[in-house]
Amino acid sequence: MHLSRHRSRLLAVVAVAAATAGGGVVAAQAAAAGCGVTYSVTSQWQGGFTANVNVTNLGDAVSSWTLNWEFAAGQRVTQAWSATVTHSGNQATARNASFNGAIATGATASFGFNGSWNGSNPAPGGFALNGTACTGSPTSSPTSSSTSSSTSSPTTSPTTSPTSTPPADNPAWGRSLPPANAATGMSYDLITSGAGYSPRGGECAVEVHARYWMYGPDGKVYPTWHPPRDPSGCAFGHEHGDDPRTSDLFTTAKWPPFGYTSEVMMSANPGGVHRHEDHVGHKVLAVNNSNVIQGDNGTSFFPPQGSTIAVCDVLLKFHQGTHSTDAFTNNAHELIYHNRCSHNDNGQISEARFTGLIPNGRPGGFSATDCPGPNFTGRFTSVGQAVPADSPSDTRSLGRLITAADCVQAIREGKTHYEVIQGREVPFDTNDLHEFWFSDFSVSTSQLSFTISPLFYVLNPSRYYDASAPNRLARQVDLCYDNIRGDYCDQVRRITQQTGQRVAWDDPRSPFKGTLREFRPGGFTVRNSGPTTVYTDVYGRNASTTPFNGSIQQHFSGNHAPVTMFVRGATRDYAANAADQIHAPN
């Protein structure tokens, strides 16, 4: 259902006059000798508002700060970023975050918050920095105003702030835990609780894993990419694909915040039903200087011969777990997508930075692979209710193609299929127990057209669908003890012959662990004649040039003439180093 949210837009700038005070040497943590505060209500609707606060130090430098103020009409802060805000009656207190505690003389620290109001929302007063009053009275100076009727009144404001956000980078990445008072996202809480990462004997402790974090756009702490092994030597047992730092886009993109979109959805609709994707399924692809060939539409196995029309850098993070029942029903998965292409004809740059839950086919089930065929049949297996229940449907792509028990039966019966590389009919085997996830996704307004059609292909998942199995989940490695042909099972049987041990589905020696992947960013178009900053909901819908409840900030730039572009991506084996001890679930 298309959800339109209208709100009154109020840009009220409230200036608090600077105060000067004399004398004495002030310790770094002590009261500033003078300060100025600018309080801005950037968005307001019935019962809620968003505000930004800029604190300018006009006295001696401080290394930490506390800002106090008093609300005049019972307003309450419901969520804050770049500071921790507490209440005592009408008195509010903001304390610096770990990254903005130091304010040099003449410098400014900023933070923002979402608030609630009832009756009226006048500007607060009585600002004091580290106990010293910022003297003067706030005065309201609206710079623009617009009013519209509302049929739906959100109770919370945007979960992101475009003007008051922490750094995307984390200098302490991999070395230390976040500050004790830092706000954390649910995906990070799942790591530290042991629910999202439960190490085996000899694997890295939870505390070691928790050192790999970053600040999300909302100021919260999120888990992010880490290597398969910590520098101390311990292994995590899973991998997240390419190191983002190898990308030419890393200076802009920084670390991907795993689980950010689910957090936005949960914050915008606390009473709703949400799904937090498992940690091990977050996978990164970094490709630099990928040539886009004229006439390539991705339908051929190999790229066609032709001239290069553009060169693209891609850094993306996609959630694709291939070990659990999740994808049997759930079609919406988190994509953090960065693509920057330089067109060879005129040097124009087309760039997109998008974060959201993209649909891969229809919710509630999945489609068949090319096994048992013939080809991709489009047969849909209905399994159950997707989570979230409002997951959008993608009917333009092939969707999620997942191996099922009929493919296993085709292998047993010796059925054949046409092998493109060999150019002949060959029997199905364990190499055909694979998964293809397609999507055809777009964001559009009267000024913007952004489309992508990626493919995420996993050659060695650990699962397949079997309606007769417990939870309808069966393990591919178990087929190796049932005379199933194929190189993967030959490896498993040799291990058993040499050791006398049966290889379990989550054994590092099993070849079925989701590590052999081909990610194709695929079709890519961006044409934008309007503002480069656009806000959408978590599904990429309801695009707007202003933030709204549950919105995510996106970036789209470039307006090259229409041209077909297909970015090939790369194929990687992320278990090539046996010392990494990677195993399913992965």
Coordinates of C-alpha atoms in Angstrom, one line a residue:
M1 CA 0.0 0.0 0.0
H2 CA 1.3 3.4 -0.9
L3 CA 1.7 5.4 2.3
S4 CA 1.9 9.2 1.9
R5 CA 2.8 11.2 5.0
H6 CA 2.2 14.9 5.0
R7 CA 3.4 17.2 7.6
S8 CA 3.8 20.8 8.3
R9 CA 7.3 22.0 7.4
L10 CA 8.6 24.6 9.8
L11 CA 12.0 26.1 9.6
A12 CA 12.2 28.1 12.8
V13 CA 15.7 29.3 13.7
V14 CA 16.0 30.3 17.3
A15 CA 19.2 32.2 18.1
V16 CA 20.6 32.4 21.6
A17 CA 22.9 35.4 22.1
A18 CA 26.5 34.7 22.9
A19 CA 27.7 35.5 26.4
T20 CA 31.2 36.6 27.3
A21 CA 32.6 36.0 30.7
G22 CA 36.0 37.0 32.1
G23 CA 38.9 35.7 33.9
G24 CA 40.7 32.8 35.1
V25 CA 42.1 29.6 33.7
V26 CA 39.3 27.1 33.1
A27 CA 40.1 23.4 33.1
A28 CA 39.3 21.4 30.0
Q29 CA 36.3 19.8 31.6
A30 CA 35.1 22.8 33.4
A31 CA 32.5 25.4 32.5
A32 CA 33.1 27.2 29.3
A33 CA 33.7 31.0 29.7
G34 CA 31.1 31.8 27.1
C35 CA 28.8 30.0 24.6
G36 CA 26.3 30.4 21.9
V37 CA 23.5 28.1 21.0
T38 CA 21.4 27.9 17.8
Y39 CA 18.2 25.8 18.2
S40 CA 16.4 24.9 15.0
V41 CA 13.1 23.1 14.5
T42 CA 13.7 21.5 11.1
S43 CA 10.4 19.5 10.9
Q44 CA 7.2 19.6 12.8
W45 CA 3.8 17.7 12.6
Q46 CA 1.0 17.1 15.0
G47 CA 2.5 15.8 18.2
G48 CA 6.1 15.5 17.1
F49 CA 9.1 17.5 15.8
T50 CA 12.8 17.3 14.8
A51 CA 15.3 19.8 16.2
N52 CA 19.0 20.4 15.6
V53 CA 21.2 22.1 18.2
N54 CA 24.5 23.9 17.5
V55 CA 26.7 24.7 20.5
T56 CA 29.5 27.2 19.9
N57 CA 32.2 27.6 22.5
L58 CA 33.3 31.2 23.0
G59 CA 35.5 30.5 25.9
D60 CA 38.4 28.2 26.7
A61 CA 38.6 24.8 25.0
V62 CA 36.8 21.9 26.6
S63 CA 37.3 18.1 26.1
S64 CA 33.7 17.2 27.2
W65 CA 30.5 19.0 27.5
T66 CA 27.0 19.0 29.0
L67 CA 24.3 21.3 27.7
N68 CA 21.2 22.0 29.9
W69 CA 18.0 23.7 28.8
E70 CA 14.4 24.0 29.9
F71 CA 11.3 23.2 27.8
A72 CA 8.5 25.7 28.3
A73 CA 5.5 23.5 27.4
G74 CA 6.3 20.0 28.6
Q75 CA 8.0 18.8 25.4
R76 CA 10.0 15.6 25.6
V77 CA 13.0 14.3 23.7
T78 CA 12.2 10.8 22.4
Q79 CA 15.3 10.0 20.4
A80 CA 18.7 11.8 20.0
W81 CA 21.8 11.4 17.8
S82 CA 25.3 12.7 18.4
A83 CA 24.5 13.2 22.1
T84 CA 22.8 11.4 25.0
V85 CA 19.8 13.3 26.2
T86 CA 18.0 12.8 29.6
H87 CA 15.1 14.5 31.3
S88 CA 14.2 15.7 34.8
G89 CA 10.8 17.3 34.5
N90 CA 11.0 20.1 32.0
Q91 CA 14.8 20.2 32.4
A92 CA 16.7 18.4 29.6
T93 CA 20.4 17.5 29.6
A94 CA 22.5 16.6 26.6
R95 CA 26.0 15.0 27.0
N96 CA 28.5 14.7 24.2
A97 CA 29.0 11.6 22.2
S98 CA 32.4 10.0 22.0
F99 CA 33.4 11.7 18.8
N100 CA 32.3 15.4 19.5
G101 CA 33.3 16.0 23.2
A102 CA 36.2 18.3 22.4
I103 CA 35.2 21.9 21.4
A104 CA 38.0 24.3 20.7
T105 CA 37.6 28.0 21.3
G106 CA 35.3 29.3 18.5
A107 CA 34.4 25.8 17.4
T108 CA 30.9 24.2 17.3
A109 CA 29.5 20.9 18.3
S110 CA 26.1 19.7 16.9
F111 CA 23.5 17.2 17.8
G112 CA 19.9 16.5 17.0
F113 CA 16.8 14.9 18.4
N114 CA 13.2 13.9 17.9
G115 CA 10.7 15.2 20.3
S116 CA 7.0 15.2 21.3
W117 CA 4.7 18.1 22.1
N118 CA 1.1 18.7 23.1
G119 CA -0.7 21.9 22.7
S120 CA 2.2 24.1 21.6
N121 CA 5.9 23.8 20.8
P122 CA 7.7 27.0 21.9
A123 CA 11.4 27.3 21.8
P124 CA 13.2 26.2 25.0
G125 CA 15.3 28.6 27.1
G126 CA 17.9 28.6 29.9
F127 CA 20.7 27.0 27.9
A128 CA 23.9 26.4 29.9
L129 CA 27.1 24.8 28.8
N130 CA 29.0 23.0 31.5
G131 CA 27.1 25.0 34.1
T132 CA 27.7 28.4 32.6
A133 CA 24.6 30.1 31.2
C134 CA 24.5 31.0 27.5
T135 CA 22.8 34.3 28.3
G136 CA 20.2 35.9 26.0
S137 CA 16.7 34.9 25.1
P138 CA 15.8 32.7 22.2
T139 CA 13.8 34.4 19.4
S140 CA 12.0 32.6 16.7
S141 CA 12.9 33.6 13.1
P142 CA 11.1 31.4 10.6
T143 CA 12.8 31.4 7.3
S144 CA 10.1 29.4 5.5
S145 CA 6.9 27.7 6.2
S146 CA 4.4 25.4 4.6
T147 CA 1.3 23.8 5.7
S148 CA -0.6 20.8 4.4
S149 CA -3.5 18.7 5.7
S150 CA -2.7 15.3 7.1
T151 CA -4.6 12.1 7.0
S152 CA -1.9 10.2 8.9
S153 CA -0.1 11.7 11.8
P154 CA 3.2 10.0 12.6
T155 CA 4.1 9.8 16.3
T156 CA 7.8 9.8 15.7
S157 CA 10.0 11.9 13.5
P158 CA 12.7 10.9 11.0
T159 CA 15.2 8.3 12.3
T160 CA 18.0 10.1 10.5
S161 CA 19.2 13.7 10.6
P162 CA 20.9 15.1 7.5
T163 CA 22.6 17.9 9.4
S164 CA 23.7 16.3 12.6
T165 CA 25.2 12.9 12.1
P166 CA 28.3 11.2 13.6
P167 CA 31.3 10.2 11.4
A168 CA 30.6 7.1 9.3
D169 CA 34.2 5.9 10.0
N170 CA 35.3 4.4 13.3
P171 CA 39.0 4.9 14.0
A172 CA 38.8 2.2 16.7
W173 CA 37.5 -0.4 14.2
G174 CA 38.6 -3.8 15.2
R175 CA 40.6 -2.6 18.3
S176 CA 38.1 -1.5 21.0
L177 CA 34.5 -1.5 21.9
P178 CA 32.2 1.5 21.4
P179 CA 31.8 4.1 24.2
A180 CA 29.8 2.7 27.1
N181 CA 27.1 5.4 26.7
A182 CA 26.8 4.9 22.9
A183 CA 23.4 4.1 21.5
T184 CA 23.4 0.7 19.8
G185 CA 21.2 -0.8 17.1
M186 CA 19.5 -4.1 17.5
S187 CA 21.9 -5.8 15.1
Y188 CA 24.8 -4.9 17.4
D189 CA 22.9 -5.9 20.5
L190 CA 22.4 -9.3 19.0
I191 CA 26.1 -9.7 18.6
T192 CA 27.0 -8.7 22.2
S193 CA 24.2 -10.8 23.6
G194 CA 25.6 -13.9 21.9
A195 CA 22.3 -14.4 20.0
G196 CA 23.8 -13.1 16.7
Y197 CA 27.3 -14.6 17.2
S198 CA 27.9 -17.8 19.2
P199 CA 31.5 -18.8 18.9
R200 CA 32.6 -22.4 19.0
G201 CA 35.6 -23.5 21.1
G202 CA 38.7 -21.9 19.7
E203 CA 36.9 -19.2 17.8
C204 CA 37.1 -15.5 18.6
A205 CA 35.2 -14.4 21.7
V206 CA 32.1 -12.3 21.5
E207 CA 34.0 -9.3 22.9
V208 CA 36.5 -9.6 20.0
H209 CA 33.7 -9.7 17.5
A210 CA 32.1 -6.7 19.1
R211 CA 35.1 -4.5 18.3
Y212 CA 34.1 -4.4 14.7
W213 CA 31.6 -1.7 14.6
M214 CA 30.7 1.7 13.0
Y215 CA 28.3 4.6 13.5
G216 CA 25.2 4.5 11.4
P217 CA 23.5 7.5 9.9
D218 CA 21.3 7.7 13.0
G219 CA 24.3 7.9 15.4
K220 CA 23.8 4.3 16.7
V221 CA 26.5 1.6 16.7
Y222 CA 26.1 -1.2 14.2
P223 CA 28.2 -4.3 13.4
T224 CA 30.1 -4.1 10.1
W225 CA 32.6 -6.0 7.9
H226 CA 35.4 -7.8 9.6
P227 CA 38.1 -10.2 8.3
P228 CA 37.6 -14.0 8.6
R229 CA 40.3 -13.9 11.2
D230 CA 41.2 -11.3 13.9
P231 CA 44.9 -10.2 13.9
S232 CA 45.2 -12.1 17.2
G233 CA 44.9 -15.2 15.2
C234 CA 41.5 -16.5 16.2
A235 CA 38.8 -17.1 13.5
F236 CA 35.2 -16.0 13.5
G237 CA 34.0 -19.0 11.5
H238 CA 32.2 -16.9 8.9
E239 CA 33.0 -14.3 6.3
H240 CA 31.5 -11.1 4.9
G241 CA 33.1 -11.0 1.4
D242 CA 35.4 -8.3 0.1
D243 CA 37.2 -5.8 2.4
P244 CA 35.4 -2.5 1.8
R245 CA 38.7 -0.6 2.1
T246 CA 39.8 -2.1 -1.2
S247 CA 37.1 -0.1 -3.0
D248 CA 37.8 3.3 -4.7
L249 CA 34.5 4.3 -3.1
F250 CA 35.4 3.6 0.5
T251 CA 36.4 7.2 1.3
T252 CA 32.8 8.2 0.5
A253 CA 30.9 5.0 1.5
K254 CA 32.9 4.0 4.6
W255 CA 31.9 0.9 6.6
P256 CA 28.5 -0.6 5.8
P257 CA 26.1 -0.6 8.8
F258 CA 24.8 -4.1 9.0
G259 CA 21.0 -4.1 9.8
Y260 CA 20.5 -0.4 9.6
T261 CA 17.3 -0.6 7.5
S262 CA 15.6 -3.0 10.0
E263 CA 16.5 -0.5 12.7
V264 CA 14.9 2.3 10.8
M265 CA 11.7 0.2 10.3
M266 CA 11.6 -0.7 13.9
S267 CA 12.1 2.9 15.1
A268 CA 9.4 4.2 12.8
N269 CA 6.9 1.5 13.8
P270 CA 7.7 0.2 17.2
G271 CA 4.5 -1.8 17.5
G272 CA 5.0 -3.6 14.2
V273 CA 6.4 -7.0 13.3
H274 CA 10.0 -6.8 12.2
R275 CA 12.8 -9.1 11.0
H276 CA 16.4 -8.6 11.9
E277 CA 18.5 -10.5 9.4
D278 CA 21.2 -12.9 10.7
H279 CA 24.7 -11.4 11.0
V280 CA 26.5 -14.0 8.9
G281 CA 24.4 -13.3 5.8
H282 CA 25.8 -9.8 5.2
K283 CA 28.1 -10.0 2.1
V284 CA 30.2 -7.3 0.6
L285 CA 31.3 -6.9 -3.1
A286 CA 34.0 -4.3 -4.1
V287 CA 34.8 -4.0 -7.8
N288 CA 36.9 -1.2 -9.2
N289 CA 37.2 -0.1 -12.9
S290 CA 34.6 -2.5 -14.3
N291 CA 34.2 -2.0 -18.0
V292 CA 30.6 -1.6 -19.3
I293 CA 30.4 -3.0 -22.8
Q294 CA 28.1 -1.6 -25.4
G295 CA 25.3 -4.0 -26.1
D296 CA 25.8 -6.1 -23.0
N297 CA 22.4 -6.9 -21.3
G298 CA 23.6 -9.6 -19.1
T299 CA 21.8 -12.5 -20.9
S300 CA 25.0 -14.1 -22.2
F301 CA 27.3 -16.1 -19.9
F302 CA 30.3 -14.2 -21.2
P303 CA 30.4 -10.5 -22.0
P304 CA 30.0 -9.7 -25.7
Q305 CA 32.6 -8.1 -27.8
G306 CA 32.2 -4.4 -28.1
S307 CA 33.5 -1.0 -27.1
T308 CA 33.6 0.2 -23.6
I309 CA 30.9 2.9 -23.0
A310 CA 31.6 3.4 -19.3
V311 CA 33.8 2.4 -16.4
C312 CA 32.2 1.8 -13.0
D313 CA 33.3 1.4 -9.4
V314 CA 30.9 -0.6 -7.3
L315 CA 30.8 -1.2 -3.5
L316 CA 27.7 -3.0 -2.2
K317 CA 26.6 -5.0 0.8
F318 CA 23.7 -7.5 0.3
H319 CA 22.2 -9.8 2.8
Q320 CA 22.0 -13.3 1.4
G321 CA 22.0 -16.1 3.9
T322 CA 21.9 -19.6 2.3
H323 CA 21.7 -21.8 5.4
S324 CA 18.3 -21.2 7.0
T325 CA 14.6 -21.2 6.2
D326 CA 14.5 -17.4 6.0
A327 CA 14.6 -17.0 2.2
F328 CA 12.0 -19.7 1.7
T329 CA 9.4 -17.0 2.6
N330 CA 11.2 -13.7 3.0
N331 CA 11.9 -11.8 -0.2
A332 CA 13.0 -8.4 1.1
H333 CA 16.7 -8.2 2.0
E334 CA 19.0 -5.3 2.9
L335 CA 21.1 -3.7 0.1
I336 CA 23.6 -1.0 0.7
Y337 CA 24.5 0.0 -2.8
H338 CA 27.2 2.4 -4.1
N339 CA 27.9 2.7 -7.8
R340 CA 29.9 5.4 -9.6
C341 CA 30.2 5.3 -13.4
S342 CA 32.2 7.5 -15.7
H343 CA 30.7 7.7 -19.3
N344 CA 33.3 7.5 -22.0
D345 CA 31.5 9.6 -24.5
N346 CA 31.4 12.8 -22.5
G347 CA 33.0 12.1 -19.1
Q348 CA 29.8 12.6 -17.2
I349 CA 29.5 10.9 -13.9
S350 CA 26.4 8.8 -12.9
E351 CA 26.4 8.0 -9.2
A352 CA 23.9 6.3 -6.8
R353 CA 24.2 5.7 -3.1
F354 CA 21.1 3.7 -2.0
T355 CA 20.2 1.8 1.2
G356 CA 17.0 -0.2 1.6
L357 CA 15.3 -3.5 1.6
I358 CA 14.9 -4.6 -2.0
P359 CA 12.5 -7.3 -3.1
N360 CA 13.8 -10.4 -4.7
G361 CA 10.8 -11.9 -6.4
R362 CA 7.5 -12.5 -4.6
P363 CA 7.0 -12.8 -0.8
G364 CA 5.8 -16.0 0.8
G365 CA 7.7 -18.4 -1.4
F366 CA 10.4 -19.0 -4.0
S367 CA 10.8 -20.0 -7.6
A368 CA 12.5 -23.0 -9.2
T369 CA 16.1 -23.1 -10.5
D370 CA 17.2 -24.7 -13.7
C371 CA 17.3 -28.0 -11.9
P372 CA 15.3 -30.1 -12.8
G373 CA 14.4 -27.7 -15.6
P374 CA 13.9 -27.3 -18.4
N375 CA 15.7 -24.0 -18.0
F376 CA 14.1 -21.5 -15.5
T377 CA 10.5 -22.6 -15.4
G378 CA 9.2 -19.9 -13.2
R379 CA 7.3 -22.4 -11.0
F380 CA 6.5 -20.8 -7.7
T381 CA 6.5 -22.7 -4.4
S382 CA 4.3 -21.1 -1.8
V383 CA 5.6 -21.7 1.7
G384 CA 4.1 -19.2 4.2
Q385 CA 3.8 -15.6 5.4
A386 CA 6.7 -13.3 4.7
V387 CA 8.1 -11.0 7.4
P388 CA 7.4 -8.0 7.3
A389 CA 3.9 -8.7 6.1
D390 CA 4.0 -5.7 3.9
S391 CA 7.0 -6.8 1.9
P392 CA 6.7 -5.5 -1.6
S393 CA 6.5 -7.9 -4.6
D394 CA 9.0 -7.9 -7.5
T395 CA 7.3 -9.5 -10.5
R396 CA 9.6 -8.1 -13.1
S397 CA 12.6 -10.3 -12.3
L398 CA 13.0 -14.1 -11.8
G399 CA 13.1 -13.6 -8.1
R400 CA 14.7 -16.0 -5.6
L401 CA 15.5 -19.4 -7.3
I402 CA 16.2 -21.9 -4.7
T403 CA 17.0 -25.6 -5.0
A404 CA 14.3 -28.0 -3.9
A405 CA 14.0 -31.8 -3.5
D406 CA 12.9 -32.3 -7.1
C407 CA 16.4 -31.3 -8.2
V408 CA 17.8 -34.0 -5.9
Q409 CA 15.5 -36.5 -7.5
A410 CA 16.7 -35.4 -11.0
I411 CA 20.3 -36.1 -10.0
R412 CA 19.3 -39.5 -8.7
E413 CA 17.5 -40.3 -12.0
G414 CA 20.5 -39.1 -14.1
K415 CA 18.5 -36.4 -15.9
T416 CA 20.6 -34.0 -18.1
H417 CA 20.7 -30.4 -19.0
Y418 CA 22.6 -28.3 -21.5
E419 CA 25.9 -27.0 -20.1
V420 CA 26.9 -23.7 -21.7
I421 CA 30.6 -23.9 -21.1
Q422 CA 31.0 -27.5 -22.3
G423 CA 28.4 -27.0 -25.1
R424 CA 26.7 -30.3 -24.6
E425 CA 24.2 -32.2 -22.4
V426 CA 25.6 -33.3 -19.1
P427 CA 23.9 -35.0 -16.1
F428 CA 22.8 -32.9 -13.1
D429 CA 25.0 -33.2 -10.1
T430 CA 25.9 -31.4 -6.8
N431 CA 27.2 -28.4 -8.8
D432 CA 23.6 -27.8 -9.7
L433 CA 22.4 -27.4 -6.1
H434 CA 22.8 -23.6 -6.4
E435 CA 20.7 -20.5 -5.8
F436 CA 20.0 -17.4 -8.0
W437 CA 18.6 -14.3 -6.4
F438 CA 17.4 -11.7 -9.0
S439 CA 15.8 -8.3 -8.4
D440 CA 14.5 -5.5 -10.6
F441 CA 14.2 -2.4 -8.5
S442 CA 13.6 1.3 -9.1
V443 CA 13.1 4.6 -7.4
S444 CA 11.3 7.3 -9.4
T445 CA 9.9 10.8 -9.2
S446 CA 9.0 13.4 -11.8
Q447 CA 12.7 14.3 -11.9
L448 CA 14.5 11.0 -10.9
S449 CA 14.7 7.6 -12.6
F450 CA 17.0 5.1 -10.8
T451 CA 16.9 1.4 -11.7
I452 CA 19.0 -1.6 -10.9
S453 CA 18.7 -5.3 -11.8
P454 CA 21.3 -7.2 -9.8
L455 CA 21.9 -10.9 -9.6
F456 CA 23.3 -12.7 -6.5
Y457 CA 24.4 -16.2 -7.3
V458 CA 25.6 -18.8 -4.7
L459 CA 27.2 -22.0 -6.1
N460 CA 27.5 -23.9 -2.8
P461 CA 24.7 -23.2 -0.3
S462 CA 24.3 -25.5 2.6
R463 CA 20.5 -25.9 2.3
Y464 CA 17.8 -27.0 0.0
Y465 CA 14.0 -27.1 0.3
D466 CA 12.3 -30.3 1.1
A467 CA 8.7 -30.2 2.2
S468 CA 9.0 -33.5 4.0
A469 CA 12.0 -32.5 6.1
P470 CA 11.7 -30.9 9.6
N471 CA 11.0 -27.2 9.1
R472 CA 11.2 -28.0 5.3
L473 CA 15.0 -27.6 5.6
A474 CA 17.4 -30.2 4.3
R475 CA 21.2 -30.2 4.1
Q476 CA 23.1 -30.8 0.9
V477 CA 26.1 -32.5 2.6
D478 CA 23.8 -35.3 3.8
L479 CA 23.1 -36.2 0.2
C480 CA 26.8 -37.2 -0.2
Y481 CA 26.0 -40.3 2.0
D482 CA 23.1 -41.2 -0.4
N483 CA 25.2 -41.8 -3.5
I484 CA 24.6 -38.4 -5.1
R485 CA 27.1 -37.7 -7.8
G486 CA 29.3 -34.6 -8.1
D487 CA 32.7 -33.1 -7.2
Y488 CA 31.5 -31.6 -3.9
C489 CA 30.2 -35.0 -2.7
D490 CA 33.3 -36.7 -3.9
Q491 CA 35.3 -34.3 -1.5
V492 CA 33.0 -35.2 1.4
R493 CA 33.2 -38.9 0.8
R494 CA 37.1 -38.8 0.6
I495 CA 37.1 -37.0 4.0
T496 CA 35.0 -39.8 5.5
Q497 CA 37.1 -42.5 4.0
Q498 CA 40.3 -41.0 5.4
T499 CA 39.0 -40.1 8.8
G500 CA 36.1 -42.4 9.4
Q501 CA 34.0 -39.4 10.4
R502 CA 30.8 -38.2 8.9
V503 CA 31.0 -34.6 7.8
A504 CA 28.2 -32.5 9.4
W505 CA 26.5 -29.6 7.6
D506 CA 28.4 -27.0 9.8
D507 CA 31.8 -28.7 9.6
P508 CA 34.5 -26.4 8.1
R509 CA 35.5 -29.4 5.9
S510 CA 32.1 -29.4 4.2
P511 CA 32.2 -27.6 0.8
F512 CA 28.6 -26.6 1.2
K513 CA 28.9 -23.2 3.1
G514 CA 27.8 -20.4 0.8
T515 CA 31.3 -19.1 0.1
L516 CA 31.5 -19.5 -3.7
R517 CA 29.6 -16.5 -5.0
E518 CA 29.1 -14.5 -8.2
F519 CA 27.6 -11.1 -7.6
R520 CA 26.5 -9.1 -10.6
P521 CA 25.5 -5.5 -9.9
G522 CA 23.7 -5.8 -13.2
G523 CA 21.6 -3.2 -15.0
F524 CA 22.1 0.3 -13.8
T525 CA 20.5 3.6 -14.7
V526 CA 20.3 6.9 -12.9
R527 CA 18.9 10.1 -14.4
N528 CA 18.2 13.0 -12.1
S529 CA 17.4 16.5 -13.0
G530 CA 16.4 17.5 -9.4
P531 CA 18.1 17.5 -6.0
T532 CA 20.7 14.9 -5.5
T533 CA 19.5 14.1 -1.9
V534 CA 16.3 12.1 -1.8
Y535 CA 14.5 10.4 1.1
T536 CA 12.6 7.2 0.7
D537 CA 11.1 4.6 3.0
V538 CA 13.0 1.4 3.7
Y539 CA 11.5 -0.1 0.6
G540 CA 12.7 2.7 -1.7
R541 CA 9.1 4.1 -2.0
N542 CA 7.5 7.5 -1.3
A543 CA 10.5 9.4 -2.6
S544 CA 10.7 12.9 -1.2
T545 CA 13.1 15.8 -1.1
T546 CA 12.5 16.2 2.6
P547 CA 12.9 13.6 5.4
F548 CA 9.8 11.9 6.9
N549 CA 9.0 9.4 9.5
G550 CA 10.9 6.2 8.8
S551 CA 12.9 7.7 5.9
I552 CA 16.4 6.9 4.7
Q553 CA 18.6 9.5 3.0
Q554 CA 19.7 8.5 -0.5
H555 CA 21.9 10.1 -3.2
F556 CA 21.4 10.1 -6.9
S557 CA 23.4 12.3 -9.3
G558 CA 23.9 12.4 -13.1
N559 CA 21.7 12.9 -16.1
H560 CA 23.3 11.2 -19.0
A561 CA 21.3 10.4 -22.0
P562 CA 19.5 7.0 -21.7
V563 CA 21.9 4.1 -22.4
T564 CA 21.8 0.4 -21.5
M565 CA 24.5 -0.4 -18.9
F566 CA 25.2 -3.7 -17.3
V567 CA 27.9 -4.1 -14.7
R568 CA 29.4 -7.6 -14.6
G569 CA 30.8 -7.7 -11.1
A570 CA 32.9 -10.6 -10.0
T571 CA 33.1 -14.3 -8.9
R572 CA 34.9 -15.0 -5.7
D573 CA 35.8 -18.1 -3.5
Y574 CA 35.8 -16.8 0.0
A575 CA 36.9 -20.1 1.5
A576 CA 40.1 -20.3 -0.6
N577 CA 42.2 -20.0 2.6
A578 CA 41.5 -23.1 4.7
A579 CA 43.1 -21.5 7.7
D580 CA 40.1 -19.2 8.0
Q581 CA 38.0 -22.2 9.2
I582 CA 34.8 -20.9 7.6
H583 CA 31.8 -23.1 8.1
A584 CA 28.0 -23.0 7.8
P585 CA 26.1 -21.1 8.9
N586 CA 27.7 -18.5 6.6

